[in-house]
Coordinates of C-alpha atoms and ligand atoms in Angstrom, one line a residue:
Chain L
M60 CA -13.6 7.2 14.4
R61 CA -13.3 10.6 13.1
R62 CA -16.5 12.7 12.9
L63 CA -17.9 12.9 9.5
P64 CA -17.6 16.1 7.8
F65 CA -21.0 17.8 7.4
S66 CA -21.2 17.1 3.7
S67 CA -20.6 13.3 4.1
A68 CA -23.5 13.3 6.8
L69 CA -25.7 15.1 4.3
L70 CA -24.9 12.7 1.6
A71 CA -25.5 9.7 3.9
L72 CA -29.0 11.2 4.7
L73 CA -29.6 11.8 0.9
A74 CA -28.7 8.1 0.3
V75 CA -31.2 6.9 2.8
G76 CA -33.9 9.1 1.2
A77 CA -33.0 7.8 -2.3
A78 CA -32.5 4.2 -1.3
H79 CA -34.5 2.9 -4.3
A80 CA -32.8 5.2 -6.9
Q81 CA -30.1 3.1 -8.8
Y82 CA -26.7 4.6 -9.3
D83 CA -26.5 5.8 -13.0
Y84 CA -23.0 5.5 -14.6
R85 CA -24.2 7.7 -17.5
L86 CA -22.3 5.4 -19.9
A87 CA -21.7 7.0 -23.3
P88 CA -19.6 4.9 -25.9
Q89 CA -17.0 6.8 -27.8
A90 CA -16.8 5.5 -31.5
L91 CA -13.3 4.6 -32.6
G92 CA -14.3 3.9 -36.2
D93 CA -15.2 0.6 -38.0
G94 CA -17.5 -0.6 -35.2
A95 CA -15.0 -0.4 -32.4
Y96 CA -16.1 1.5 -29.2
V97 CA -14.8 2.5 -25.8
F98 CA -16.5 3.6 -22.4
V99 CA -13.8 5.9 -20.8
G100 CA -13.7 6.0 -17.0
A101 CA -12.5 8.7 -14.6
L102 CA -8.8 9.2 -13.9
E103 CA -9.5 8.8 -10.1
H104 CA -9.4 6.2 -7.3
F105 CA -12.6 4.3 -6.3
T106 CA -15.0 6.8 -4.8
R107 CA -18.7 6.8 -4.0
A108 CA -19.3 9.6 -6.5
N109 CA -17.7 7.7 -9.5
G110 CA -19.3 4.3 -8.5
G111 CA -16.0 2.5 -9.2
N112 CA -16.0 3.7 -12.9
I113 CA -12.3 4.4 -13.2
V114 CA -11.7 2.0 -15.9
N115 CA -12.0 1.8 -19.7
T116 CA -14.2 -1.0 -21.2
G117 CA -15.2 -1.4 -24.8
Y118 CA -17.0 -3.4 -27.4
I119 CA -16.6 -4.4 -31.0
D120 CA -19.7 -4.7 -33.2
T121 CA -20.2 -7.7 -35.4
P122 CA -23.0 -9.1 -37.4
A123 CA -23.4 -11.9 -34.7
G124 CA -23.5 -9.4 -31.9
A125 CA -21.0 -7.4 -30.0
V126 CA -17.8 -8.7 -28.4
V127 CA -17.4 -6.9 -25.1
I128 CA -14.0 -6.3 -23.5
D129 CA -14.3 -6.1 -19.6
S130 CA -17.5 -5.7 -17.8
G131 CA -16.7 -2.9 -15.4
P132 CA -16.6 -2.5 -11.6
S133 CA -20.2 -3.7 -10.5
R134 CA -23.3 -5.6 -11.4
L135 CA -25.0 -2.2 -12.2
Y136 CA -22.3 -1.2 -14.5
G137 CA -22.5 -4.5 -16.4
E138 CA -26.3 -4.2 -16.6
Q139 CA -26.2 -0.6 -18.0
Q140 CA -23.3 -1.5 -20.3
R141 CA -25.2 -4.5 -21.7
A142 CA -28.5 -2.7 -22.2
L143 CA -26.8 0.1 -24.0
I144 CA -24.8 -2.1 -26.3
E145 CA -27.7 -4.3 -27.2
R146 CA -30.0 -1.3 -27.8
R147 CA -27.4 0.3 -30.1
S148 CA -26.4 -2.9 -32.1
G149 CA -29.9 -4.3 -32.1
R150 CA -28.5 -7.7 -31.3
P151 CA -27.7 -9.7 -28.1
V152 CA -24.1 -9.5 -27.1
A153 CA -22.1 -12.4 -28.6
R154 CA -19.4 -12.9 -26.0
V155 CA -17.5 -11.1 -23.4
Y156 CA -13.6 -11.1 -22.7
I157 CA -12.3 -10.2 -19.3
T158 CA -8.7 -8.8 -19.6
H159 CA -7.6 -9.6 -16.0
A160 CA -8.6 -10.3 -12.4
H161 CA -8.8 -6.7 -11.0
P162 CA -12.2 -5.8 -9.6
D163 CA -12.9 -2.7 -11.9
H164 CA -12.7 -5.0 -14.8
F165 CA -14.9 -8.1 -14.1
F166 CA -17.5 -7.3 -11.6
G167 CA -20.1 -6.6 -14.3
D168 CA -20.0 -10.3 -15.4
Q169 CA -23.2 -10.9 -13.3
A170 CA -25.0 -8.9 -16.0
Y171 CA -24.1 -11.3 -18.7
A172 CA -26.0 -14.4 -17.8
G173 CA -26.6 -16.5 -20.9
V174 CA -23.6 -14.8 -22.7
P175 CA -20.3 -16.8 -22.9
V176 CA -17.7 -14.9 -20.9
Y177 CA -14.0 -15.8 -21.5
A178 CA -10.8 -15.1 -19.6
L179 CA -7.3 -16.6 -19.4
P180 CA -7.1 -19.6 -17.1
A181 CA -5.1 -17.8 -14.4
T182 CA -7.6 -14.9 -14.5
R183 CA -10.6 -17.3 -14.0
E184 CA -8.7 -19.0 -11.0
A185 CA -7.9 -15.7 -9.4
I186 CA -11.4 -14.5 -9.6
A187 CA -12.7 -17.7 -8.1
A188 CA -10.2 -17.4 -5.3
N189 CA -10.3 -13.8 -4.4
G190 CA -13.5 -12.5 -5.9
D191 CA -15.5 -12.2 -2.7
A192 CA -12.6 -10.5 -0.8
L193 CA -12.2 -8.0 -3.7
A194 CA -16.0 -7.4 -3.7
D195 CA -16.1 -6.6 0.1
N196 CA -13.2 -4.2 -0.3
L197 CA -14.8 -2.4 -3.3
Y198 CA -18.1 -2.2 -1.5
R199 CA -16.2 -0.4 1.4
L200 CA -14.8 2.2 -1.2
V201 CA -17.7 2.6 -3.5
G202 CA -20.8 1.8 -1.4
D203 CA -24.2 1.9 -3.0
A204 CA -23.2 1.5 -6.7
M205 CA -21.8 -2.0 -5.7
R206 CA -25.2 -3.2 -4.2
G207 CA -26.0 -6.7 -5.2
T208 CA -22.6 -7.3 -6.8
H209 CA -20.8 -10.6 -6.2
A210 CA -17.9 -12.3 -8.0
V211 CA -18.8 -14.5 -11.0
A212 CA -15.7 -16.2 -12.5
P213 CA -15.8 -16.2 -16.3
G214 CA -17.1 -19.6 -17.4
L215 CA -14.9 -20.2 -20.4
P216 CA -11.0 -20.3 -20.9
A217 CA -9.7 -17.8 -23.5
G218 CA -7.1 -19.3 -25.7
A219 CA -4.4 -17.1 -27.4
G220 CA -4.6 -16.8 -31.2
R221 CA -6.8 -15.5 -33.9
I222 CA -10.6 -15.9 -33.8
E223 CA -13.5 -14.9 -35.9
V224 CA -16.9 -13.6 -34.5
G225 CA -19.6 -12.9 -37.1
G226 CA -16.9 -12.8 -39.7
R227 CA -14.8 -10.2 -37.9
A228 CA -11.2 -11.3 -37.1
L229 CA -9.8 -10.6 -33.5
Q230 CA -6.4 -11.5 -32.1
L231 CA -6.3 -12.6 -28.5
I232 CA -2.9 -12.0 -27.0
A233 CA -2.1 -13.8 -23.7
L234 CA 0.5 -11.9 -21.8
A235 CA 1.3 -11.2 -18.1
G236 CA 3.1 -8.7 -15.8
H237 CA 0.4 -6.4 -14.7
T238 CA -1.1 -9.5 -13.1
D239 CA -0.3 -13.2 -13.5
A240 CA -2.5 -13.2 -16.7
D241 CA -3.3 -10.2 -18.9
L242 CA -5.3 -10.6 -22.1
A243 CA -5.1 -7.9 -24.9
V244 CA -7.5 -7.9 -27.7
F245 CA -6.7 -6.7 -31.3
D246 CA -9.5 -5.9 -33.7
E247 CA -7.9 -6.2 -37.2
R248 CA -10.6 -4.3 -39.2
S249 CA -10.4 -1.1 -37.1
A250 CA -6.8 -1.8 -36.0
T251 CA -7.8 -1.1 -32.4
L252 CA -5.7 -2.7 -29.7
Y253 CA -7.6 -3.1 -26.3
A254 CA -4.6 -3.3 -24.1
G255 CA -6.2 -3.8 -20.6
D256 CA -4.0 -2.6 -17.8
L257 CA -0.7 -3.5 -19.5
V258 CA -1.0 0.1 -20.8
F259 CA -1.9 3.2 -18.7
H260 CA -2.0 6.7 -20.1
R261 CA -1.6 9.9 -18.0
R262 CA -2.8 7.8 -15.1
T263 CA -0.2 6.2 -12.8
P264 CA 0.1 2.4 -13.3
T265 CA -1.0 0.1 -10.4
T266 CA 1.2 -2.8 -9.2
P267 CA -0.6 -4.9 -6.5
N268 CA 0.0 -8.2 -8.4
A269 CA 2.7 -6.9 -10.8
D270 CA 5.9 -8.6 -12.1
L271 CA 7.9 -5.6 -13.7
A272 CA 10.1 -7.7 -15.7
R273 CA 7.2 -9.7 -17.3
W274 CA 5.2 -6.5 -17.7
L275 CA 8.1 -4.9 -19.6
A276 CA 8.4 -7.9 -21.9
A277 CA 4.6 -7.7 -22.5
L278 CA 5.0 -4.1 -23.7
D279 CA 7.7 -5.0 -26.2
R280 CA 5.2 -7.6 -27.5
L281 CA 2.4 -5.1 -27.7
E282 CA 4.6 -2.7 -29.6
T283 CA 4.9 -5.2 -32.5
I284 CA 1.1 -5.2 -33.1
P285 CA 0.1 -3.1 -36.2
Y286 CA -2.5 -1.1 -34.3
K287 CA -3.6 2.4 -35.2
T288 CA -5.7 3.1 -32.0
L289 CA -4.8 2.0 -28.5
V290 CA -7.3 1.7 -25.7
P291 CA -5.4 1.8 -22.4
G292 CA -7.0 0.1 -19.2
H293 CA -7.0 3.6 -17.7
G294 CA -6.6 6.9 -19.3
P295 CA -7.5 8.5 -22.7
V296 CA -7.6 6.6 -26.0
L297 CA -4.9 7.6 -28.4
N298 CA -3.3 6.8 -31.7
G299 CA 0.4 5.7 -31.9
P300 CA 2.9 4.3 -29.3
A301 CA 3.0 7.1 -26.7
A302 CA 1.1 5.3 -24.1
I303 CA 3.1 2.1 -24.3
R304 CA 6.4 4.1 -24.2
E305 CA 5.1 6.1 -21.2
T306 CA 4.0 3.0 -19.3
R307 CA 7.5 1.4 -20.0
D308 CA 9.4 4.6 -19.1
Y309 CA 7.5 4.8 -15.7
L310 CA 8.0 1.0 -14.9
R311 CA 11.7 1.2 -15.7
W312 CA 12.1 4.3 -13.6
L313 CA 10.1 2.7 -10.6
D314 CA 12.1 -0.6 -10.8
A315 CA 15.5 1.3 -10.8
M316 CA 14.4 3.8 -8.1
L317 CA 13.3 0.9 -5.8
R318 CA 16.4 -1.2 -6.4
E319 CA 18.8 1.7 -5.9
A320 CA 17.0 2.7 -2.6
A321 CA 17.0 -0.8 -1.3
A322 CA 20.9 -1.0 -2.1
R323 CA 21.4 2.1 0.1
G324 CA 19.4 0.9 3.1
V325 CA 16.5 3.3 2.6
D326 CA 13.4 2.3 4.7
L327 CA 10.1 2.0 3.0
P328 CA 8.4 5.2 4.5
E329 CA 11.4 7.1 3.5
L330 CA 10.7 6.5 -0.1
A331 CA 7.9 9.1 -0.1
E332 CA 10.5 11.8 0.3
L333 CA 12.5 10.8 -2.8
P334 CA 12.1 13.0 -5.9
V335 CA 10.0 11.9 -8.8
P336 CA 11.0 13.0 -12.4
E337 CA 9.0 15.9 -13.6
R338 CA 7.8 14.0 -16.7
F339 CA 5.5 11.8 -14.5
G340 CA 4.3 15.0 -12.7
D341 CA 0.9 15.2 -14.5
F342 CA 0.0 11.5 -14.0
A343 CA -3.3 11.2 -12.1
V344 CA -3.1 9.9 -8.5
L345 CA 0.8 9.8 -8.8
R346 CA 2.0 10.0 -5.1
A347 CA -0.9 7.7 -3.9
E348 CA -0.1 5.0 -6.4
L349 CA 3.6 5.4 -5.9
S350 CA 3.1 4.8 -2.1
R351 CA 1.2 1.7 -2.9
S352 CA 3.7 0.5 -5.4
A353 CA 6.4 0.8 -2.8
A354 CA 4.4 -1.3 -0.4
H355 CA 3.9 -4.0 -3.2
L356 CA 7.3 -4.1 -4.6
Y357 CA 9.8 -2.9 -2.0
P358 CA 9.6 -5.5 0.8
A359 CA 11.1 -8.2 -1.5
L360 CA 13.9 -5.9 -2.6
E361 CA 14.8 -4.6 0.9
T362 CA 15.0 -7.9 2.6
Q363 CA 17.2 -9.2 -0.4
A364 CA 19.7 -6.4 0.4
L365 CA 20.3 -7.8 3.9
R366 CA 22.8 -10.5 4.7
R367 CA 22.3 -13.6 6.9
L368 CA 24.3 -13.2 10.1
A369 CA 26.2 -16.2 11.5
P370 CA 24.7 -16.7 15.0
D371 CA 27.4 -15.8 17.6
G372 CA 27.7 -16.5 21.2
R373 CA 24.2 -17.5 21.9
E374 CA 23.7 -17.3 25.6
Chain W
M233 CA 21.0 31.6 40.7
L234 CA 19.3 32.2 37.5
R235 CA 19.0 28.4 36.9
L236 CA 17.5 27.9 40.4
A237 CA 14.9 30.7 39.6
W238 CA 14.0 28.9 36.4
L239 CA 13.5 25.6 38.2
F240 CA 11.4 27.4 40.8
V241 CA 9.1 28.9 38.2
A242 CA 8.8 25.5 36.3
A243 CA 7.6 23.9 39.5
W244 CA 4.7 26.2 39.6
V245 CA 3.9 25.9 35.9
V246 CA 4.0 22.1 35.6
P247 CA 0.8 21.5 37.5
A248 CA -1.1 23.9 35.3
L249 CA 0.1 21.9 32.2
A250 CA -1.1 18.6 33.7
A251 CA -4.5 18.7 31.8
P252 CA -3.6 17.3 28.4
P253 CA -3.4 19.7 25.4
D254 CA -6.0 19.5 22.7
D255 CA -5.3 16.7 20.3
P256 CA -4.6 18.0 16.7
L257 CA -5.5 14.6 15.4
R258 CA -8.9 14.7 17.2
S259 CA -8.9 11.2 18.4
P260 CA -11.7 10.0 20.6
A261 CA -9.1 8.0 22.6
W262 CA -6.8 10.9 23.3
P263 CA -7.9 11.6 26.9
Y264 CA -7.3 8.0 27.7
M265 CA -3.9 7.8 25.9
A266 CA -2.8 11.0 27.8
E267 CA -3.9 9.5 31.1
R268 CA -2.2 6.2 30.4
Y269 CA 1.1 7.3 29.1
F270 CA 1.7 10.8 30.4
A271 CA -0.3 11.3 33.7
G272 CA 1.4 14.0 35.7
Q273 CA 3.9 14.8 33.0
T274 CA 4.3 17.6 30.5
V275 CA 3.1 16.9 27.0
R276 CA 3.5 19.1 23.9
F277 CA 2.4 18.4 20.3
D278 CA 5.5 19.2 18.3
A279 CA 6.2 19.1 14.5
A280 CA 9.7 18.4 15.4
V281 CA 8.8 14.7 15.8
R282 CA 8.1 13.5 12.3
V283 CA 6.1 10.3 11.5
L284 CA 6.6 9.1 8.0
M285 CA 3.7 6.5 7.1
P286 CA 1.4 6.0 4.2
G287 CA -2.0 7.4 4.7
A288 CA -3.7 4.0 4.2
A289 CA -2.6 0.5 5.2
E290 CA -1.9 -1.4 2.0
D291 CA -0.9 -4.4 4.2
P292 CA -2.6 -4.3 7.6
L293 CA -0.2 -6.8 8.9
A294 CA 2.9 -4.8 8.2
V295 CA 2.3 -1.0 8.1
P296 CA 5.7 0.7 7.6
V297 CA 6.6 3.7 9.8
Y298 CA 9.8 5.8 10.2
V299 CA 9.9 8.1 13.2
D300 CA 12.4 10.9 13.2
A301 CA 13.0 13.1 16.2
G302 CA 16.4 14.2 15.0
A303 CA 15.4 17.9 15.1
L304 CA 15.2 17.7 18.9
A305 CA 18.3 17.8 21.1
D306 CA 18.8 15.3 24.1
V307 CA 16.1 12.8 23.3
R308 CA 16.1 10.1 25.9
E309 CA 13.4 7.9 24.8
I310 CA 10.8 7.5 22.0
L311 CA 7.4 5.9 22.7
V312 CA 5.2 4.7 19.9
F313 CA 1.6 3.8 20.2
A314 CA -1.6 3.6 18.3
D315 CA -4.7 5.0 20.1
L316 CA -7.3 2.5 18.6
N317 CA -5.3 -0.7 18.3
P318 CA -6.5 -3.5 20.6
I319 CA -3.0 -3.4 22.1
T320 CA -1.8 0.2 22.0
T321 CA 1.9 0.2 22.9
I322 CA 4.2 -0.6 19.9
L323 CA 7.6 0.0 21.1
R324 CA 9.9 2.1 23.4
Y325 CA 13.3 3.2 22.0
E326 CA 16.2 4.6 24.0
P327 CA 18.6 5.8 21.4
G328 CA 21.4 6.7 23.9
E329 CA 24.2 9.3 23.0
L330 CA 25.5 7.2 20.1
A331 CA 22.3 6.9 18.2
R332 CA 20.1 9.3 16.3
P333 CA 16.6 9.5 17.8
S334 CA 15.0 7.9 14.8
I335 CA 13.7 4.3 14.2
G336 CA 11.9 2.4 11.4
F337 CA 9.6 -0.5 12.0
R338 CA 6.4 -2.3 10.8
F339 CA 3.2 -2.8 12.8
K340 CA -0.1 -4.6 12.7
V341 CA -3.2 -2.5 12.5
Q342 CA -6.7 -3.5 13.4
Q343 CA -8.7 -0.5 12.2
A344 CA -8.2 3.2 11.3
T345 CA -6.1 4.8 14.0
P346 CA -3.8 7.6 15.0
L347 CA -0.1 6.5 15.2
R348 CA 1.8 8.5 17.8
A349 CA 5.4 8.9 18.4
A350 CA 6.4 10.7 21.8
A351 CA 9.9 11.7 22.2
R352 CA 11.0 12.4 25.9
T353 CA 13.8 15.0 26.2
G354 CA 16.2 15.4 29.1
D355 CA 14.0 18.0 30.7
G356 CA 11.2 15.4 31.1
V357 CA 8.9 17.0 28.4
W358 CA 7.2 14.7 26.0
H359 CA 7.2 16.0 22.4
L360 CA 4.4 14.3 20.4
G361 CA 4.1 13.8 16.7
G362 CA 1.6 11.6 14.8
A363 CA -0.7 10.9 11.9
W364 CA -3.8 9.1 11.1
L365 CA -3.7 5.7 9.3
N366 CA -6.7 4.8 7.3
A367 CA -7.7 1.2 6.8
G368 CA -9.3 1.6 3.2
G369 CA -7.5 0.9 0.0
G370 CA -6.7 2.8 -3.1
G371 CA -7.4 2.4 -6.8
C372 CA -7.6 -0.6 -9.2
T373 CA -7.5 -3.2 -6.5
T374 CA -7.8 -4.3 -3.0
P375 CA -5.1 -4.0 -0.4
S376 CA -2.9 -7.0 -0.2
Q377 CA -4.3 -10.2 1.2
A378 CA -3.7 -10.5 4.9
S379 CA -1.6 -13.6 5.5
G380 CA 1.5 -14.3 7.6
S381 CA 4.6 -15.5 5.7
G382 CA 5.2 -18.6 7.8
L383 CA 8.8 -17.9 7.3
W384 CA 9.6 -18.3 11.0
K385 CA 8.6 -22.0 10.9
D386 CA 12.0 -22.9 9.1
R387 CA 14.2 -19.9 10.2
F388 CA 13.1 -19.0 13.7
G389 CA 15.5 -16.8 15.5
E390 CA 17.8 -16.1 12.5
I391 CA 18.9 -12.5 11.8
D392 CA 19.5 -10.8 8.5
A393 CA 21.2 -7.4 8.7
R394 CA 23.4 -4.8 7.0
L395 CA 25.2 -1.6 7.9
W396 CA 25.5 1.2 5.4
P397 CA 27.4 4.5 5.7
R398 CA 25.1 7.5 5.6
A399 CA 25.8 10.8 3.9
D400 CA 25.6 12.6 7.4
G401 CA 28.3 10.5 8.9
L402 CA 26.0 8.1 10.8
R403 CA 25.5 4.5 9.9
R404 CA 22.2 2.9 8.9
L405 CA 21.6 -0.4 10.5
R406 CA 18.7 -2.5 9.1
L407 CA 17.9 -5.8 10.6
Q408 CA 15.3 -8.4 10.5
L409 CA 14.7 -11.1 13.1
I410 CA 12.7 -14.2 12.0
H411 CA 9.9 -14.4 14.7
P412 CA 6.2 -15.0 14.6
M413 CA 5.4 -12.0 16.9
D414 CA 2.1 -13.6 18.1
T415 CA -0.2 -11.1 19.8
G416 CA -2.2 -13.5 22.0
L417 CA -5.4 -12.0 20.4
A418 CA -5.8 -14.8 17.7
G419 CA -7.8 -17.8 18.9
G420 CA -5.7 -20.4 20.9
I421 CA -2.3 -18.9 20.1
P422 CA -0.7 -17.4 23.3
A423 CA 1.4 -14.1 23.1
F424 CA 4.9 -14.8 22.0
Y425 CA 7.0 -11.9 20.9
L426 CA 10.4 -10.2 20.9
E427 CA 10.7 -8.0 24.0
T428 CA 14.1 -6.5 24.1
L429 CA 16.9 -5.7 21.7
A430 CA 20.3 -4.0 22.5
L431 CA 22.9 -2.7 20.1
Q432 CA 26.6 -2.4 21.0
D433 CA 29.6 -1.2 18.9
S434 CA 33.0 -3.0 18.8
D435 CA 34.3 -1.0 21.8
G436 CA 31.4 -2.6 23.9
R437 CA 29.6 0.8 24.1
T438 CA 25.7 0.5 24.2
L439 CA 24.4 2.3 21.1
A440 CA 20.7 1.9 21.7
R441 CA 18.0 -0.2 23.5
L442 CA 14.7 -1.2 22.2
Q443 CA 11.6 -2.7 23.8
T444 CA 9.1 -4.1 21.4
F445 CA 5.4 -5.2 21.9
E446 CA 2.7 -7.4 20.4
P447 CA 1.8 -5.1 17.6
V448 CA 5.3 -5.2 15.9
A449 CA 4.9 -7.0 12.7
E450 CA 5.9 -10.6 12.2
N451 CA 9.6 -10.9 11.4
P452 CA 10.4 -7.6 12.9
L453 CA 12.3 -5.4 10.2
L454 CA 14.0 -2.4 11.9
S455 CA 16.1 0.6 10.9
F456 CA 18.5 2.4 13.2
D457 CA 20.8 5.4 12.7
L458 CA 24.1 5.0 14.8
R459 CA 27.3 6.4 15.6
G460 CA 29.9 4.2 17.3
R461 CA 32.8 2.2 15.7
G462 CA 33.3 -1.0 14.0
A463 CA 31.0 -4.0 14.1
V464 CA 27.6 -3.7 15.7
S465 CA 26.5 -6.5 17.8
I466 CA 22.8 -7.3 18.3
R467 CA 21.3 -9.0 21.4
G468 CA 17.6 -9.8 21.8
R469 CA 15.2 -11.8 24.0
D470 CA 11.7 -12.8 23.6
T471 CA 8.7 -13.5 26.0
Q472 CA 9.8 -17.2 26.3
A473 CA 13.4 -16.3 27.2
N474 CA 14.7 -17.3 23.7
R475 CA 17.9 -15.3 23.1
F476 CA 19.0 -14.0 19.8
A477 CA 22.4 -12.6 18.8
G478 CA 24.6 -11.7 15.9
T479 CA 27.3 -9.3 14.7
V480 CA 27.1 -7.0 11.7
A481 CA 30.5 -6.0 10.1
P482 CA 30.7 -2.6 8.6
Ligands
ZN58 ZN1 -5.6 -3.8 -13.2

């Protein structure tokens, strides 16, 4: 193992000294108008410093209690999120929707005992199957803030369509492409679209479970929704279609670049040396996510480019 | 006369170089690696040997690496090893005169480790390049689940391959042999892996020879940069004396 830099050693000592202090996410909801809110996360990878809070979560206030969209990266995040929402709305949370089975979006579920938690069927299955492995990995990356976190699969299946909570109409839109099942939530009164990780903004999209063709189709569908405000899964909230277009532009470029490289016989590590268009240059964590996307998506493309040899002269 | 004088001086200098140079990667295992692979030989850390590899293992069962020693003249052999892997030696490549000293492959990693490529030039000097590979993952999700493909159960011994012309006049050969590449370290499964691979052109000239070891990933996927003419024939053998062969047309 490499020697720890001095600052890490110091942090480790401080962590021992402060073993009983809980990580504070300092959550502060941003009001989007008409009772819709967002908690904006950092445009970073998982680190000990950010406690895994690299994600946008949100809630919609109703007279029957808030509808929460995604519960965040840890039990502590979920607890702090729930306490803050219930203090501000003055009512217990009515229900929680989990957009997809990535660990920064659902590990706060533990904090919602007694509250109905919904997700698309494939999301519930993926969390039940892989949740513990995802928790182990996140604990390695984030450390203390993950203490006491384990996977709790959402208890109820979300169905697509229009629902009402406390007289407030929400549209549940069942899509896929970022993962096998991606739920978007549209709040009609505030015209806010919670897009989950189908939409990234100024942050490089991630692809560990992606199907790019389905993802692009999902973006086309989202573009037809009459939203004013869009909450991407990662990156700043915005008005208008720029983030959907940006995500589509990047995914199309990524797909074409990988296919073209595979057809030329480029090996996977050589992709890191290929140029990236300037318009993506200000995306957060660009090179690191590109390298990960190459690892996820390129193996299938490069082996497709090969041809089966007829066995000759077996000795 | 001058050449003889140079050899004479070299004979005096070499013993002084026998102590391994300081490791720029600061690996705890470097003294052992130096003793194991380079005892009594001259070793030099050299940026001319490039190792292209992601900084972190997204899939620890198939970490992609491309080694390029093309900036050096007269490379006779490239040795690739990982200091902190349970089995350190990954491959030995002899590119010959009709191949560029570069190779692409995937390997299995157990924990964070330096990955080294050592290129031996005709003067006997080892030129070392390398990089650290971290085991941790990146943002938004976990590294891919570790699981073998099981492809070899149906297709054992088959070869997929293709030759491409390169802009520099060489030819890129990529090939994949369907093989489990069992390390012998997993409970109850004996070591079973591809050991040798040889490439020839249509004139019967040897282009390159490769020795592979246990850490090479399941279904070895390899990239070569070759000269030579016409089709390339591939001949391989594994630890149980299974033989593999095929010919790739240009
Ligand atoms: Zn995601």
